[in-house]
Amino acid sequence: MSEVQVPIQFTDAAANKVLTLVTDEENPALKLRVYVTGGGCSGFQYGFTFDEKVNEGDFTIDKNGVTMVVDPMSLQYLMGGIVDYTDGLQGSRFIVQNPNATTTCGCGSSFSV
């Protein structure tokens, strides 16, 4: 039996951080919304926000008791990517490992395809 391929991965570290933040907000309806917008130093930039709604056409992944949501327009730029959470020298942040990005900026928050 083969594993179902999902278009984007959501790591345990990211899911656990979302769970912590949602618990702190005392609102279990909150979901992590990952999106792509135009701008940034490389053409596109990643965005992360909390949202209670799932819109028609949104892709969702449930993991460790929380949900990540990606709109269809953003998903096309994130196919095969991994949403992770890192706590390092540049601070604590959500990051996207994106195989579609041909260039990325030094901060890792913008990219081009």
PDB file of C-alpha atoms in Angstrom, residues 22-106:
ATOM      1  CA  VAL A  22      -3.629  28.182  19.178  1.00  0.00           C
ATOM      2  CA  THR A  23      -3.680  26.961  22.785  1.00  0.00           C
ATOM      3  CA  ASP A  24      -2.228  30.287  23.976  1.00  0.00           C
ATOM      4  CA  GLU A  25      -4.967  32.144  22.060  1.00  0.00           C
ATOM      5  CA  GLU A  26      -7.604  29.839  23.576  1.00  0.00           C
ATOM      6  CA  ASN A  27      -9.291  29.539  20.174  1.00  0.00           C
ATOM      7  CA  PRO A  28      -9.227  25.967  18.829  1.00  0.00           C
ATOM      8  CA  ALA A  29     -10.890  27.162  15.598  1.00  0.00           C
ATOM      9  CA  LEU A  30      -7.671  28.908  14.470  1.00  0.00           C
ATOM     10  CA  LYS A  31      -5.780  27.386  11.549  1.00  0.00           C
ATOM     11  CA  LEU A  32      -2.391  28.273  10.071  1.00  0.00           C
ATOM     12  CA  ARG A  33      -2.933  29.846   6.653  1.00  0.00           C
ATOM     13  CA  VAL A  34       0.100  29.762   4.366  1.00  0.00           C
ATOM     14  CA  TYR A  35       0.001  31.974   1.282  1.00  0.00           C
ATOM     15  CA  VAL A  36       2.113  33.502  -1.460  1.00  0.00           C
ATOM     16  CA  THR A  37       1.901  37.159  -2.471  1.00  0.00           C
ATOM     17  CA  GLY A  38       3.704  39.272  -5.028  1.00  0.00           C
ATOM     18  CA  GLY A  39       6.564  41.387  -3.726  1.00  0.00           C
ATOM     19  CA  GLY A  40       9.608  40.764  -1.609  1.00  0.00           C
ATOM     20  CA  CYS A  41      13.149  41.076  -2.867  1.00  0.00           C
ATOM     21  CA  SER A  42      12.829  38.042  -5.175  1.00  0.00           C
ATOM     22  CA  GLY A  43       9.366  38.498  -6.723  1.00  0.00           C
ATOM     23  CA  PHE A  44       7.100  36.471  -4.415  1.00  0.00           C
ATOM     24  CA  GLN A  45       6.958  36.252  -0.668  1.00  0.00           C
ATOM     25  CA  TYR A  46       5.561  33.765   1.805  1.00  0.00           C
ATOM     26  CA  GLY A  47       2.935  34.769   4.304  1.00  0.00           C
ATOM     27  CA  PHE A  48       1.654  33.089   7.445  1.00  0.00           C
ATOM     28  CA  THR A  49      -1.434  34.077   9.381  1.00  0.00           C
ATOM     29  CA  PHE A  50      -4.067  32.543  11.609  1.00  0.00           C
ATOM     30  CA  ASP A  51      -7.553  32.165  10.196  1.00  0.00           C
ATOM     31  CA  GLU A  52     -10.753  30.600  11.505  1.00  0.00           C
ATOM     32  CA  LYS A  53     -12.236  30.028   8.050  1.00  0.00           C
ATOM     33  CA  VAL A  54     -11.587  27.500   5.319  1.00  0.00           C
ATOM     34  CA  ASN A  55     -12.688  28.894   1.974  1.00  0.00           C
ATOM     35  CA  GLU A  56     -14.033  26.884  -0.933  1.00  0.00           C
ATOM     36  CA  GLY A  57     -11.129  25.371  -2.860  1.00  0.00           C
ATOM     37  CA  ASP A  58      -8.640  25.663   0.016  1.00  0.00           C
ATOM     38  CA  PHE A  59      -6.317  22.720   0.569  1.00  0.00           C
ATOM     39  CA  THR A  60      -6.091  21.592   4.201  1.00  0.00           C
ATOM     40  CA  ILE A  61      -3.775  19.281   6.108  1.00  0.00           C
ATOM     41  CA  ASP A  62      -4.607  18.119   9.627  1.00  0.00           C
ATOM     42  CA  LYS A  63      -1.680  17.173  11.836  1.00  0.00           C
ATOM     43  CA  ASN A  64      -1.191  16.833  15.596  1.00  0.00           C
ATOM     44  CA  GLY A  65      -4.603  18.347  16.287  1.00  0.00           C
ATOM     45  CA  VAL A  66      -4.192  21.469  14.137  1.00  0.00           C
ATOM     46  CA  THR A  67      -4.912  22.423  10.529  1.00  0.00           C
ATOM     47  CA  MET A  68      -2.821  24.140   7.864  1.00  0.00           C
ATOM     48  CA  VAL A  69      -4.741  25.854   5.046  1.00  0.00           C
ATOM     49  CA  VAL A  70      -3.437  26.891   1.605  1.00  0.00           C
ATOM     50  CA  ASP A  71      -5.502  28.707  -1.023  1.00  0.00           C
ATOM     51  CA  PRO A  72      -5.464  27.267  -4.565  1.00  0.00           C
ATOM     52  CA  MET A  73      -3.523  30.181  -6.088  1.00  0.00           C
ATOM     53  CA  SER A  74      -0.736  29.896  -3.512  1.00  0.00           C
ATOM     54  CA  LEU A  75      -0.698  26.091  -3.664  1.00  0.00           C
ATOM     55  CA  GLN A  76       0.471  26.135  -7.284  1.00  0.00           C
ATOM     56  CA  TYR A  77       3.682  27.884  -6.150  1.00  0.00           C
ATOM     57  CA  LEU A  78       4.136  25.608  -3.135  1.00  0.00           C
ATOM     58  CA  MET A  79       3.680  22.179  -4.770  1.00  0.00           C
ATOM     59  CA  GLY A  80       6.156  19.699  -3.316  1.00  0.00           C
ATOM     60  CA  GLY A  81       7.175  22.130  -0.582  1.00  0.00           C
ATOM     61  CA  ILE A  82       7.510  21.677   3.146  1.00  0.00           C
ATOM     62  CA  VAL A  83       6.216  24.102   5.779  1.00  0.00           C
ATOM     63  CA  ASP A  84       8.478  23.936   8.810  1.00  0.00           C
ATOM     64  CA  TYR A  85       9.216  25.866  11.983  1.00  0.00           C
ATOM     65  CA  THR A  86      12.752  26.772  12.949  1.00  0.00           C
ATOM     66  CA  ASP A  87      14.267  28.245  16.066  1.00  0.00           C
ATOM     67  CA  GLY A  88      17.752  29.417  15.137  1.00  0.00           C
ATOM     68  CA  LEU A  89      20.154  32.320  14.911  1.00  0.00           C
ATOM     69  CA  GLN A  90      17.760  34.308  12.703  1.00  0.00           C
ATOM     70  CA  GLY A  91      15.014  33.881  15.283  1.00  0.00           C
ATOM     71  CA  SER A  92      11.974  31.684  15.522  1.00  0.00           C
ATOM     72  CA  ARG A  93       9.824  31.529  12.414  1.00  0.00           C
ATOM     73  CA  PHE A  94       7.794  29.445  10.036  1.00  0.00           C
ATOM     74  CA  ILE A  95       9.681  28.667   6.828  1.00  0.00           C
ATOM     75  CA  VAL A  96       8.904  27.057   3.487  1.00  0.00           C
ATOM     76  CA  GLN A  97      11.301  24.669   1.792  1.00  0.00           C
ATOM     77  CA  ASN A  98      10.156  25.179  -1.789  1.00  0.00           C
ATOM     78  CA  PRO A  99      11.529  23.051  -4.657  1.00  0.00           C
ATOM     79  CA  ASN A 100       9.857  25.410  -7.163  1.00  0.00           C
ATOM     80  CA  ALA A 101      11.922  28.421  -6.116  1.00  0.00           C
ATOM     81  CA  THR A 102      14.708  29.145  -8.583  1.00  0.00           C
ATOM     82  CA  THR A 103      16.143  31.887  -6.368  1.00  0.00           C
ATOM     83  CA  THR A 104      15.520  32.877  -2.786  1.00  0.00           C
ATOM     84  CA  CYS A 105      16.547  35.900  -0.791  1.00  0.00           C
ATOM     85  CA  GLY A 106      18.924  35.755   2.153  1.00  0.00           C
TER      86      GLY A 106
END
